[in-house]
Backbone as a ProteinNet text record, in pm:
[ID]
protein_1_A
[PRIMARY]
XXXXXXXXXXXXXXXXXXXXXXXXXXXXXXXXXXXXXXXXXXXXXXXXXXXXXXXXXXXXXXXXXXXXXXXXXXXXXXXXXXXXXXXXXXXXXXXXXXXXXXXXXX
[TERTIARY]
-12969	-13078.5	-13033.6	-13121.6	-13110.5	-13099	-13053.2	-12992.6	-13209.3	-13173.7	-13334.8	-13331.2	-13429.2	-13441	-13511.8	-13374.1	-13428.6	-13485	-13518.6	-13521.1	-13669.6	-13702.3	-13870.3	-13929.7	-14005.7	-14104.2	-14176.9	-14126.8	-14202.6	-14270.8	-14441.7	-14498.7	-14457.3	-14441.6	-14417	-14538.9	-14565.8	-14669.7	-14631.9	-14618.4	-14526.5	-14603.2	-14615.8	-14743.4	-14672.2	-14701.7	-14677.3	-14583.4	-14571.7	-14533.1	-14423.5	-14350.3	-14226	-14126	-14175.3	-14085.2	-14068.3	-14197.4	-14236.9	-14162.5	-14121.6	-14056.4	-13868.7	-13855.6	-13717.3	-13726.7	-13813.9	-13763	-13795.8	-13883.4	-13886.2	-13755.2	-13679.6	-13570.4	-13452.1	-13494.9	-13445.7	-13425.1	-13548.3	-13557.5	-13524.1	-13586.6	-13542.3	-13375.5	-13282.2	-13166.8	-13116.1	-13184	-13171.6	-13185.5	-13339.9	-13358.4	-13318.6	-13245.2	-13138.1	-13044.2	-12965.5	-12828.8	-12859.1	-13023.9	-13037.8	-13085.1	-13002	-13033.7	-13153.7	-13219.3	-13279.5	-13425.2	-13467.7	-13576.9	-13530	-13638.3	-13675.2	-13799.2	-13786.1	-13930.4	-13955.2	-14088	-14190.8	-14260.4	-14304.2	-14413.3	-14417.5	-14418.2	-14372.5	-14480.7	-14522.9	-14620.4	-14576.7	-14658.9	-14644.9	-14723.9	-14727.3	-14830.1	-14678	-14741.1	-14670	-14518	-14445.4	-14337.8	-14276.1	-14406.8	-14386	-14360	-14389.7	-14444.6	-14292.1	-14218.7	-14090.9	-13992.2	-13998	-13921.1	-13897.9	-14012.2	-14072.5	-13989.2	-13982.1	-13940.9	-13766	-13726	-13573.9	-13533.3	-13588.7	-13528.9	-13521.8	-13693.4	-13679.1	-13527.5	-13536.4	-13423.3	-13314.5	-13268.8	-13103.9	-13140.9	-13192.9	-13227.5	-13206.7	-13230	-13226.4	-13114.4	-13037.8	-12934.5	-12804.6	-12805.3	-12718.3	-12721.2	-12821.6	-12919.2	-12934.8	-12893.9	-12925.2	-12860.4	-12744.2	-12609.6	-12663.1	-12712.1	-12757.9	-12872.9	-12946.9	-13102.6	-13063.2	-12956.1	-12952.7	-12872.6	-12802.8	-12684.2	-12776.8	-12860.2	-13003.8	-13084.8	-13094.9	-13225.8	-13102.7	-12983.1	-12895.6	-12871.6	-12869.7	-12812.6	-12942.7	-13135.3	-13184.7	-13235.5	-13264.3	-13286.3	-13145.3	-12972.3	-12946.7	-12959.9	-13020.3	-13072	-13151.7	-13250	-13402.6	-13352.8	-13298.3	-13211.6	-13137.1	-13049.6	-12996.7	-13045	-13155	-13274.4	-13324.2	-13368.7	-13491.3	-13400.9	-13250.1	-13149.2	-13158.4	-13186.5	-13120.2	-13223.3	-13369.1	-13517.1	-13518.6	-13590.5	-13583.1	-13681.5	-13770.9	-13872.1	-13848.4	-13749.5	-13720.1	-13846.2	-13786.8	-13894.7	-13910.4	-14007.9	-14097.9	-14010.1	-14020.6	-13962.5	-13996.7	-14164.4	-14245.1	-14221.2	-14128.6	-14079.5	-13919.3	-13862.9	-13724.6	-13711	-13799.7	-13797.9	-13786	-13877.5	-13870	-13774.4	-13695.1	-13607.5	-13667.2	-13809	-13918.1	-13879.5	-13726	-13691.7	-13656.3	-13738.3	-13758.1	-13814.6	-13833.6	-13879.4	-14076.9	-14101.3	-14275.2	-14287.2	-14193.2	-14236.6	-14156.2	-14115.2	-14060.4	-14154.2	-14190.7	-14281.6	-14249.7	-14163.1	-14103.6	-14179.3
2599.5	2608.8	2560	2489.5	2436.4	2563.5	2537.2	2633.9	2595	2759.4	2810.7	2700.5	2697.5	2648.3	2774.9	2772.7	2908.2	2890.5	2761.5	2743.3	2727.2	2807.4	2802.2	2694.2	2605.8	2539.4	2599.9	2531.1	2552.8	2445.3	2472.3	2336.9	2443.8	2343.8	2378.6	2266.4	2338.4	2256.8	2305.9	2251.3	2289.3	2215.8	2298.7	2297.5	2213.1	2187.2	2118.3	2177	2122.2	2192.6	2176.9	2168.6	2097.3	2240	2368.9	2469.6	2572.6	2530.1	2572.7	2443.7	2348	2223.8	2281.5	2339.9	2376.8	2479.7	2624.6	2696.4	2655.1	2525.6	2517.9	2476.4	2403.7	2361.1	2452.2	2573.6	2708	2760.4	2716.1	2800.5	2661.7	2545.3	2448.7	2452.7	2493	2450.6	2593.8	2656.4	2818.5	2703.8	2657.9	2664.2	2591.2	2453.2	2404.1	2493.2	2587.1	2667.8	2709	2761.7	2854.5	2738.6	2763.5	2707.7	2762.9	2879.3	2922.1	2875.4	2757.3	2724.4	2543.1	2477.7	2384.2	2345	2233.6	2211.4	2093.7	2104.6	2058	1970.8	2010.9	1955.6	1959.1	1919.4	1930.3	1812.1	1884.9	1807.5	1893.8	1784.6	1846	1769.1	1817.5	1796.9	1807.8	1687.3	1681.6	1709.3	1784.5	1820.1	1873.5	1915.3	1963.1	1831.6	1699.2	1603.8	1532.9	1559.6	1526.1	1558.1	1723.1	1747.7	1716.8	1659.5	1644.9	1517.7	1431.7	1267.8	1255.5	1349.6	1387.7	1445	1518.2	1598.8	1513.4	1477.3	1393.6	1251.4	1196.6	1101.1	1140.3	1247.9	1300.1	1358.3	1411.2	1476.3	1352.1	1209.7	1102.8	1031.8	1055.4	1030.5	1082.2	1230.5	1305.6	1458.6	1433.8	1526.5	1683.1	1783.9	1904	1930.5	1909.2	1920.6	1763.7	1704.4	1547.6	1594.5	1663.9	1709.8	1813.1	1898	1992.2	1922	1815.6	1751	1649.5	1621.8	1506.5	1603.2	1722.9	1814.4	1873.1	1905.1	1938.4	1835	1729.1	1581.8	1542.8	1554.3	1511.1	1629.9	1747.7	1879	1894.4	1836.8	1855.3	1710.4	1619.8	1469.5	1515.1	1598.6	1629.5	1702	1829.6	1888.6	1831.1	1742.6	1625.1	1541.8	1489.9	1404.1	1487.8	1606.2	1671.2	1757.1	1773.6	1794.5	1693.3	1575.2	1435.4	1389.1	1432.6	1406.9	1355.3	1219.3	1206.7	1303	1327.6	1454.4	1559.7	1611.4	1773.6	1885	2016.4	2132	2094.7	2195.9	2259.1	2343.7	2399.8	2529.4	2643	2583.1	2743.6	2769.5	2587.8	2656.4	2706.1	2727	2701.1	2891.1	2944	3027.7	3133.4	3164.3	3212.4	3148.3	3105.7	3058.3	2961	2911.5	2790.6	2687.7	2682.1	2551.9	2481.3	2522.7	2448.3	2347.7	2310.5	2205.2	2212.7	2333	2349.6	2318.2	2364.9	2377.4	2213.4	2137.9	2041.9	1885.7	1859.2	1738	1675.7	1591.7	1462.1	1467.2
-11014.1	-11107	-11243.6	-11308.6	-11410.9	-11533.2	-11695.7	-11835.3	-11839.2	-11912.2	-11900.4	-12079.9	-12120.5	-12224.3	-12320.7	-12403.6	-12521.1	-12654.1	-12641.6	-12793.6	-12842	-12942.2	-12969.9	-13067.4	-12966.9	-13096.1	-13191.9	-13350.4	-13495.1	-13478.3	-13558.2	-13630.2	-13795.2	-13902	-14037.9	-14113.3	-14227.8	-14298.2	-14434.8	-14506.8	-14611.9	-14749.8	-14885.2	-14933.5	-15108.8	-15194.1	-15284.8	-15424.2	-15501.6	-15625.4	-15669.6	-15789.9	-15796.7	-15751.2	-15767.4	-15781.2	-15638.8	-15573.7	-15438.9	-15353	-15375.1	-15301.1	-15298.6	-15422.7	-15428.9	-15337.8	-15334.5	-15283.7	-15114.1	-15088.6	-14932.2	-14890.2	-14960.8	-14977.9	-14932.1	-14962.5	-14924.2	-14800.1	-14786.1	-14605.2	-14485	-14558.7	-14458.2	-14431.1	-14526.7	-14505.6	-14452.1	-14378.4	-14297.2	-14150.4	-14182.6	-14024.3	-13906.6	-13941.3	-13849.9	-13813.3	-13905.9	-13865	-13708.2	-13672.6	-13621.7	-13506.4	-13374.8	-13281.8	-13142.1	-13224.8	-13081.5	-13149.9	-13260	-13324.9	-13350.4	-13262.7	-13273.1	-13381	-13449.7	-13553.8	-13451.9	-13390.3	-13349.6	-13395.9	-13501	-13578	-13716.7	-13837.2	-13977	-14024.4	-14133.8	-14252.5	-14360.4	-14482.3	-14612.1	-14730.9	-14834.2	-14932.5	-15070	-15130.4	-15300.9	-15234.4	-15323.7	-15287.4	-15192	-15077.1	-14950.6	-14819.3	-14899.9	-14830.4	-14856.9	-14970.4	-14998	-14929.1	-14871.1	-14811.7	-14674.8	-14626.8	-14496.8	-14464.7	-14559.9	-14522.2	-14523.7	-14641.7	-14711.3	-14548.1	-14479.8	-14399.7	-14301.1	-14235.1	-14130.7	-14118.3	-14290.3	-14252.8	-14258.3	-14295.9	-14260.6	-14118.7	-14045.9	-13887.5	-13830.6	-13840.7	-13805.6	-13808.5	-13928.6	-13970.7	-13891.6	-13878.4	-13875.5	-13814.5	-13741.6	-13641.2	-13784.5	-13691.2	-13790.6	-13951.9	-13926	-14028.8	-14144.1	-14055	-14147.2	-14261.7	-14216.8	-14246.1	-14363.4	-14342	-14418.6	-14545.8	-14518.7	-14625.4	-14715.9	-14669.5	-14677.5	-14847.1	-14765	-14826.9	-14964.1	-14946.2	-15063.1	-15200.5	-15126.7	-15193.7	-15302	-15250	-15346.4	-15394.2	-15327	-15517.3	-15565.8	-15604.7	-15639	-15756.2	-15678	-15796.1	-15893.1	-15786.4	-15868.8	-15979.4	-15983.7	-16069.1	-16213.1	-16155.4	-16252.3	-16345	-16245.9	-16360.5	-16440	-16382.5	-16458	-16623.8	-16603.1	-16709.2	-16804.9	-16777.6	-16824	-16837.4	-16841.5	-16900.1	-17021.9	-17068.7	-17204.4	-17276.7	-17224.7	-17284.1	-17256.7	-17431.5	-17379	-17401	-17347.8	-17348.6	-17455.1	-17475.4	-17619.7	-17674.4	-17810.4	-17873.6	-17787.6	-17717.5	-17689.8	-17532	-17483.9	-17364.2	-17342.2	-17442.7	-17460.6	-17477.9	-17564.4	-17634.7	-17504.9	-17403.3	-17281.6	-17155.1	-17171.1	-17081	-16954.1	-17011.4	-16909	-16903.6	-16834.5	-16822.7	-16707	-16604.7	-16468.6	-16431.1	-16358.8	-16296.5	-16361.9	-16312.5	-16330.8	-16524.6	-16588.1	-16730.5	-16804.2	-16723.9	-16776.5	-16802.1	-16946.2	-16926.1	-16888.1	-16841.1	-16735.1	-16572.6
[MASK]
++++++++++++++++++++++++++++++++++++++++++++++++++++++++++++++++++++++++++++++++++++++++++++++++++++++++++

């Protein structure tokens, strides 16, 4: 008899935003580790739609371990640029520590 197949299909749909893209960023680089979860199916919107393509071409690249090295490599770009913005915060975003991705004019 044939190895039972344990592994569960995900569809993921993954939703926009510069700060909601980081933290999908989060869980995507959980869910390769875990081998008893296959992704199936994956869409996305704005920054959800980023992660979708970043991932798919390292999974392509470099199967699971590719996908996750893929998804590290550009929010740590996104990160970089968004430091190295020629348009800095405001006083009025500086003043509250609003210096993420969502509060950054660039």
């Amino acid at each position: 008899m044939g190895k039972v197949n344990t592994c569960k299909n995900i569809n993921l749909a993954l939703q926009g935003g510069g700060s909601h893209g980081a933290l999908t960023w989060g869980v995507l680089d959980r869910l390769p580790k875990d081998d008893r979860l296959e992704i199936a199916e994956i869409s996305g919107a704005s920054a959800g739609a980023m992660n979708v393509v970043v991932l798919a071409d390292g999974f392509e690249r470099g199967g699971r371990e590719g996908a996750r090295a893929a998804l590290e490599g550009y929010w740590r770009m996104i990160s970089e640029v968004a430091q190295a913005s020629p348009l800095p915060h405001s006083p009025l975003d500086r003043l509250p520590g609003r210096l993420g991705l969502d509060a950054s004019p660039g």
